[in-house]
Every structure is written in C-alpha cells, then in structure tokens.
C-alpha cells in the first residue's frame, strides 16, 4: 500500500519590498546583532590564537621543541589544541544558534510566510 505525502502547504511568498522591509526591521537588526556579537569576537580570537601558533612555530623553535612527556612536545600539544578549539567553537556556536538565533529567525520567517 503506497502512502501519499500531503501536498505542500501554500505559503505566502514575500515580495522584494517585504524582504527589504523585514531587513530594515528592528527584529532583524536584533538577529543580526546577536549573530555578530558572537561570531566576530570569536573569529578574531581564533585567528589570533592560530597566528600565535604559526609565529611560535616560525620564531620560537626551541620553545616549540620542548618535550613535555616522551616524544610529545609543545608544538604537538598546541597543534592538537587547534583542532580541539575548532570543535569547541563549532559546538558553542551550535548551542548559541539554537538558543538565540534560530527562534528569532523562525519568528521572522513565520511572519513573512504568513503574510502578517
């Protein structure tokens, strides 16, 4: 027995003017600020952290070659910390988006598609 999917619900398709109005709204401005206040500082911090690692690798070879335990040196630990930092930032951003960005974006989308 084949099951049929219901036809897609008819959504109001916003006009270019409605998109422009939504972009100029305070609600969209708050969404944009919530994204930027999280993403920009974290991006700058991560780039600084990455550049520190590169500069240390280039100019502080003795320090980076310092053995911590056996064949594990500072360079290896900091290099692995780069990967850890990347995954932590992605996880943190996903939580931030789910808590702060997605509800606001969904409210804007619902309002625009509902034609209200």
PDB file of C-alpha atoms in Angstrom:
ATOM      1  CA  UNK A   1       0.000   0.000   0.000  1.00  0.00           C
ATOM      2  CA  UNK A   2       1.533   3.271  -1.099  1.00  0.00           C
ATOM      3  CA  UNK A   3       1.280   6.256   1.137  1.00  0.00           C
ATOM      4  CA  UNK A   4       0.999   9.629  -0.425  1.00  0.00           C
ATOM      5  CA  UNK A   5       2.587  12.672   1.026  1.00  0.00           C
ATOM      6  CA  UNK A   6       0.228  15.554   1.529  1.00  0.00           C
ATOM      7  CA  UNK A   7       0.601  18.449  -0.874  1.00  0.00           C
ATOM      8  CA  UNK A   8       2.878  21.178   0.403  1.00  0.00           C
ATOM      9  CA  UNK A   9       1.158  23.889   2.364  1.00  0.00           C
ATOM     10  CA  UNK A  10       0.717  27.079   0.442  1.00  0.00           C
ATOM     11  CA  UNK A  11       2.984  29.750   1.844  1.00  0.00           C
ATOM     12  CA  UNK A  12       2.797  33.410   1.214  1.00  0.00           C
ATOM     13  CA  UNK A  13       5.757  34.262  -0.999  1.00  0.00           C
ATOM     14  CA  UNK A  14       7.143  37.585   0.201  1.00  0.00           C
ATOM     15  CA  UNK A  15       7.759  40.258  -2.373  1.00  0.00           C
ATOM     16  CA  UNK A  16      11.093  42.055  -2.718  1.00  0.00           C
ATOM     17  CA  UNK A  17       9.553  45.031  -0.912  1.00  0.00           C
ATOM     18  CA  UNK A  18       8.569  42.806   2.023  1.00  0.00           C
ATOM     19  CA  UNK A  19      12.117  41.413   2.187  1.00  0.00           C
ATOM     20  CA  UNK A  20      13.503  44.952   2.245  1.00  0.00           C
ATOM     21  CA  UNK A  21      11.075  45.941   4.998  1.00  0.00           C
ATOM     22  CA  UNK A  22      11.976  42.846   7.030  1.00  0.00           C
ATOM     23  CA  UNK A  23      15.673  43.612   6.647  1.00  0.00           C
ATOM     24  CA  UNK A  24      15.100  47.151   7.906  1.00  0.00           C
ATOM     25  CA  UNK A  25      13.037  45.979  10.898  1.00  0.00           C
ATOM     26  CA  UNK A  26      14.271  46.179  14.482  1.00  0.00           C
ATOM     27  CA  UNK A  27      13.631  42.444  14.865  1.00  0.00           C
ATOM     28  CA  UNK A  28      16.033  41.611  12.034  1.00  0.00           C
ATOM     29  CA  UNK A  29      18.555  44.089  13.444  1.00  0.00           C
ATOM     30  CA  UNK A  30      18.446  42.253  16.775  1.00  0.00           C
ATOM     31  CA  UNK A  31      19.006  38.938  14.996  1.00  0.00           C
ATOM     32  CA  UNK A  32      21.961  40.365  13.114  1.00  0.00           C
ATOM     33  CA  UNK A  33      23.435  41.850  16.319  1.00  0.00           C
ATOM     34  CA  UNK A  34      23.013  38.546  18.175  1.00  0.00           C
ATOM     35  CA  UNK A  35      24.928  36.761  15.411  1.00  0.00           C
ATOM     36  CA  UNK A  36      27.651  39.355  15.046  1.00  0.00           C
ATOM     37  CA  UNK A  37      28.221  39.784  18.786  1.00  0.00           C
ATOM     38  CA  UNK A  38      29.037  36.089  18.977  1.00  0.00           C
ATOM     39  CA  UNK A  39      30.723  35.353  15.651  1.00  0.00           C
ATOM     40  CA  UNK A  40      33.028  38.352  15.220  1.00  0.00           C
ATOM     41  CA  UNK A  41      34.827  38.291  18.586  1.00  0.00           C
ATOM     42  CA  UNK A  42      35.207  34.516  18.465  1.00  0.00           C
ATOM     43  CA  UNK A  43      36.558  34.655  14.916  1.00  0.00           C
ATOM     44  CA  UNK A  44      39.096  37.324  15.859  1.00  0.00           C
ATOM     45  CA  UNK A  45      40.151  35.341  18.943  1.00  0.00           C
ATOM     46  CA  UNK A  46      40.582  32.130  16.957  1.00  0.00           C
ATOM     47  CA  UNK A  47      42.592  33.845  14.205  1.00  0.00           C
ATOM     48  CA  UNK A  48      44.844  35.423  16.845  1.00  0.00           C
ATOM     49  CA  UNK A  49      45.293  32.013  18.503  1.00  0.00           C
ATOM     50  CA  UNK A  50      46.126  30.419  15.136  1.00  0.00           C
ATOM     51  CA  UNK A  51      48.598  33.175  14.223  1.00  0.00           C
ATOM     52  CA  UNK A  52      50.254  32.815  17.623  1.00  0.00           C
ATOM     53  CA  UNK A  53      50.770  29.121  16.874  1.00  0.00           C
ATOM     54  CA  UNK A  54      52.232  29.893  13.438  1.00  0.00           C
ATOM     55  CA  UNK A  55      54.533  32.610  14.796  1.00  0.00           C
ATOM     56  CA  UNK A  56      55.727  30.393  17.618  1.00  0.00           C
ATOM     57  CA  UNK A  57      56.418  27.642  15.088  1.00  0.00           C
ATOM     58  CA  UNK A  58      58.450  30.021  12.941  1.00  0.00           C
ATOM     59  CA  UNK A  59      60.331  32.018  15.541  1.00  0.00           C
ATOM     60  CA  UNK A  60      60.350  30.007  18.774  1.00  0.00           C
ATOM     61  CA  UNK A  61      61.624  26.652  17.624  1.00  0.00           C
ATOM     62  CA  UNK A  62      63.379  25.945  20.906  1.00  0.00           C
ATOM     63  CA  UNK A  63      60.210  26.550  22.897  1.00  0.00           C
ATOM     64  CA  UNK A  64      58.034  24.561  20.499  1.00  0.00           C
ATOM     65  CA  UNK A  65      60.504  21.690  20.603  1.00  0.00           C
ATOM     66  CA  UNK A  66      60.408  21.464  24.383  1.00  0.00           C
ATOM     67  CA  UNK A  67      59.487  17.918  25.307  1.00  0.00           C
ATOM     68  CA  UNK A  68      56.593  17.540  27.700  1.00  0.00           C
ATOM     69  CA  UNK A  69      56.429  13.761  28.014  1.00  0.00           C
ATOM     70  CA  UNK A  70      58.474  11.358  25.902  1.00  0.00           C
ATOM     71  CA  UNK A  71      58.232  12.386  22.259  1.00  0.00           C
ATOM     72  CA  UNK A  72      55.342  14.776  22.906  1.00  0.00           C
ATOM     73  CA  UNK A  73      56.464  18.380  22.625  1.00  0.00           C
ATOM     74  CA  UNK A  74      54.831  21.782  22.975  1.00  0.00           C
ATOM     75  CA  UNK A  75      54.266  22.084  19.201  1.00  0.00           C
ATOM     76  CA  UNK A  76      52.271  18.843  19.101  1.00  0.00           C
ATOM     77  CA  UNK A  77      50.164  19.815  22.107  1.00  0.00           C
ATOM     78  CA  UNK A  78      49.401  23.284  20.700  1.00  0.00           C
ATOM     79  CA  UNK A  79      48.688  21.816  17.256  1.00  0.00           C
ATOM     80  CA  UNK A  80      46.198  19.352  18.714  1.00  0.00           C
ATOM     81  CA  UNK A  81      44.721  22.180  20.776  1.00  0.00           C
ATOM     82  CA  UNK A  82      43.970  23.952  17.483  1.00  0.00           C
ATOM     83  CA  UNK A  83      41.713  21.048  16.470  1.00  0.00           C
ATOM     84  CA  UNK A  84      40.103  20.908  19.897  1.00  0.00           C
ATOM     85  CA  UNK A  85      39.448  24.651  19.794  1.00  0.00           C
ATOM     86  CA  UNK A  86      37.830  24.344  16.363  1.00  0.00           C
ATOM     87  CA  UNK A  87      35.410  21.669  17.549  1.00  0.00           C
ATOM     88  CA  UNK A  88      34.628  23.538  20.767  1.00  0.00           C
ATOM     89  CA  UNK A  89      33.816  26.714  18.846  1.00  0.00           C
ATOM     90  CA  UNK A  90      31.546  24.790  16.463  1.00  0.00           C
ATOM     91  CA  UNK A  91      29.736  23.181  19.402  1.00  0.00           C
ATOM     92  CA  UNK A  92      29.417  26.523  21.217  1.00  0.00           C
ATOM     93  CA  UNK A  93      28.092  28.227  18.086  1.00  0.00           C
ATOM     94  CA  UNK A  94      25.515  25.467  17.546  1.00  0.00           C
ATOM     95  CA  UNK A  95      24.247  25.989  21.094  1.00  0.00           C
ATOM     96  CA  UNK A  96      24.208  29.765  20.650  1.00  0.00           C
ATOM     97  CA  UNK A  97      22.341  29.483  17.347  1.00  0.00           C
ATOM     98  CA  UNK A  98      19.767  27.066  18.758  1.00  0.00           C
ATOM     99  CA  UNK A  99      19.126  29.242  21.808  1.00  0.00           C
ATOM    100  CA  UNK A 100      19.361  32.770  20.434  1.00  0.00           C
ATOM    101  CA  UNK A 101      19.382  32.873  16.635  1.00  0.00           C
ATOM    102  CA  UNK A 102      17.040  30.133  15.434  1.00  0.00           C
ATOM    103  CA  UNK A 103      13.973  31.257  17.438  1.00  0.00           C
ATOM    104  CA  UNK A 104      14.346  34.835  16.170  1.00  0.00           C
ATOM    105  CA  UNK A 105      14.924  33.711  12.594  1.00  0.00           C
ATOM    106  CA  UNK A 106      11.935  31.365  12.758  1.00  0.00           C
ATOM    107  CA  UNK A 107       9.722  34.186  14.061  1.00  0.00           C
ATOM    108  CA  UNK A 108      10.757  36.428  11.157  1.00  0.00           C
ATOM    109  CA  UNK A 109      10.256  33.614   8.651  1.00  0.00           C
ATOM    110  CA  UNK A 110       6.815  32.718  10.052  1.00  0.00           C
ATOM    111  CA  UNK A 111       5.715  36.328   9.970  1.00  0.00           C
ATOM    112  CA  UNK A 112       6.872  36.768   6.382  1.00  0.00           C
ATOM    113  CA  UNK A 113       5.417  33.492   5.108  1.00  0.00           C
ATOM    114  CA  UNK A 114       2.193  34.041   6.987  1.00  0.00           C
ATOM    115  CA  UNK A 115       1.772  37.388   5.310  1.00  0.00           C
ATOM    116  CA  UNK A 116       1.191  39.110   8.641  1.00  0.00           C
TER     117      UNK A 116
END
